[in-house]
XYZ file of C-alpha atoms in Angstrom:
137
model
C 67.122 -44.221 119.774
C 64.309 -44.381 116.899
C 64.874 -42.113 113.925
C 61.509 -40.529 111.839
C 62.231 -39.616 108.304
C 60.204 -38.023 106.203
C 61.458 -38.292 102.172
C 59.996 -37.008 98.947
C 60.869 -36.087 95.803
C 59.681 -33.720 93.580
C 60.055 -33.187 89.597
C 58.298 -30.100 87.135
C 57.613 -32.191 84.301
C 58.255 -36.040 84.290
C 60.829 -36.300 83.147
C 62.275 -32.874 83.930
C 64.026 -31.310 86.721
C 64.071 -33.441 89.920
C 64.832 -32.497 93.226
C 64.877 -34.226 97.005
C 63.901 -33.161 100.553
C 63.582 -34.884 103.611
C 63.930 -34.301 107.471
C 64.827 -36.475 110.176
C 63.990 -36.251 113.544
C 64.430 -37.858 116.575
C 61.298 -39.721 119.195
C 60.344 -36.014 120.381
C 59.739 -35.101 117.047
C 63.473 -32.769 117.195
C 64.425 -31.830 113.751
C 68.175 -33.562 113.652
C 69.149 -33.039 109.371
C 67.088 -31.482 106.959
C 68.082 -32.521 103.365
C 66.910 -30.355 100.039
C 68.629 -30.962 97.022
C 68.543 -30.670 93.042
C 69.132 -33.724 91.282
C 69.010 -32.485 87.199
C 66.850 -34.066 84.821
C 64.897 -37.300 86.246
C 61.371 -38.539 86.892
C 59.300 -38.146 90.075
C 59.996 -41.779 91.003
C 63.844 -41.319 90.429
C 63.011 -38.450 92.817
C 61.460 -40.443 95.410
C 64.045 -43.085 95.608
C 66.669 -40.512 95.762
C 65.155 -38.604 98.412
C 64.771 -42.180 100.920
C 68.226 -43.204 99.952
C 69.923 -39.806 100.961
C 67.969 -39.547 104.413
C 69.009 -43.120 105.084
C 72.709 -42.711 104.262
C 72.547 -39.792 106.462
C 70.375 -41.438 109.284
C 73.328 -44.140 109.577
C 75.864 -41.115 111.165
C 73.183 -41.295 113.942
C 74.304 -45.169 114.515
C 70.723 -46.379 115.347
C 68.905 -49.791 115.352
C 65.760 -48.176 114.190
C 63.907 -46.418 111.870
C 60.957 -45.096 110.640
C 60.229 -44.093 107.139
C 56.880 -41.850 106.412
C 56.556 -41.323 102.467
C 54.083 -40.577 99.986
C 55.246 -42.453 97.217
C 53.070 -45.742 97.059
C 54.902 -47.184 93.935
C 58.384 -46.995 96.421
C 56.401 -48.488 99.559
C 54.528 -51.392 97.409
C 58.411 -52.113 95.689
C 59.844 -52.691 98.912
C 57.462 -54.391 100.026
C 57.325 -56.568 97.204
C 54.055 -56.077 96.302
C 54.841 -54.464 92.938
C 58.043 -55.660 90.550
C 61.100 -52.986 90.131
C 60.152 -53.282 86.416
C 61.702 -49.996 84.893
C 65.373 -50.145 84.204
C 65.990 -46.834 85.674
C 64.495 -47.494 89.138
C 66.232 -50.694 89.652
C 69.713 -50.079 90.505
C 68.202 -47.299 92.731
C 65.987 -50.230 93.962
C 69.070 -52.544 94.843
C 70.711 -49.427 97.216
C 67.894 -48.614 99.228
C 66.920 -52.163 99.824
C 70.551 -52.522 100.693
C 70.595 -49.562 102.807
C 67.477 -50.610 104.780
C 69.232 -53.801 105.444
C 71.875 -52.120 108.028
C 68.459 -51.708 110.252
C 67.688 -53.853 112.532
C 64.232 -52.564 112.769
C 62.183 -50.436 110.214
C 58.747 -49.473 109.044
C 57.314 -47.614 106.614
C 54.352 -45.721 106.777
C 52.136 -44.547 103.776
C 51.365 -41.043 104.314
C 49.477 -38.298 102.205
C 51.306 -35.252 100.892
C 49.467 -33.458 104.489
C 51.911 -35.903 105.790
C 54.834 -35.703 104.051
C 54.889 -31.698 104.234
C 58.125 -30.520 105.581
C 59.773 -32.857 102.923
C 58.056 -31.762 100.172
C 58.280 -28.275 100.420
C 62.275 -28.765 101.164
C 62.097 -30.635 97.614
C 59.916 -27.464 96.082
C 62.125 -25.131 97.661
C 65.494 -27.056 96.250
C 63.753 -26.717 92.830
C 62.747 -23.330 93.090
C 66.285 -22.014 94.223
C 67.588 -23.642 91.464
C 65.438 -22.316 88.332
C 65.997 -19.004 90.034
C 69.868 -19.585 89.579
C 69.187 -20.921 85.960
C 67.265 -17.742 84.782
């Protein structure tokens, strides 16, 4: 079996509050986990790392070989594909766990997509921020 996810983060302000979404479905396109959470305070690219490395950790309870990640985030796609350096301090311990967490694949790709692409798991993001300044006010 080949798992889809679809990851992004989200932040109002940058830094500011920061949350995750992502859904993971199976070859038919079946919705198996849907993931929206609020991190706190963090950047969008804390955000985006976040969001990949929760979906993964959750994709390995499926016990599959395969994988296939669809994000938005090109900084995240062109650091793990080494194309850019981890450079900021904060990113790379996040850096270190996904590329650690992508290792227990035997097969993966990542596709680039726009936010059109990326919708479910953005608006699971928006919505995880949304329910949260609701709660705040």
């Amino acid at each position: 079996m080949r798992l889809h996810i679809y990851a992004d983060g989200a932040c109002w302000g940058n830094p500011g509050p920061a949350a995750i979404g992502a859904v993971i479905k199976d070859d038919g396109q079946k919705k198996l986990v849907e993931i929206s959470e609020y991190l706190g305070r963090g950047t969008n690219n804390q955000a985006e790392y976040k969001a990949v490395i929760a979906a993964l950790k959750s994709a390995l309870k499926f016990n599959v070989d395969e994988v296939v990640l669809y994000l938005d985030s090109e900084l995240v796609i062109r650091q793990l594909s080494g194309e850019y350096k981890v450079k900021n301090a904060l990113l790379h311990p996040l850096y270190m766990e996904l590329a650690a967490l992508l290792k227990k694949f035997k097969s993966l790709s990542i596709n680039q997509v726009g936010h059109l692409g990326n919708e479910e798991a953005h608006a699971l993001a928006k919505a995880a921020l949304k329910s949260r300044a609701r709660a705040e006010d």
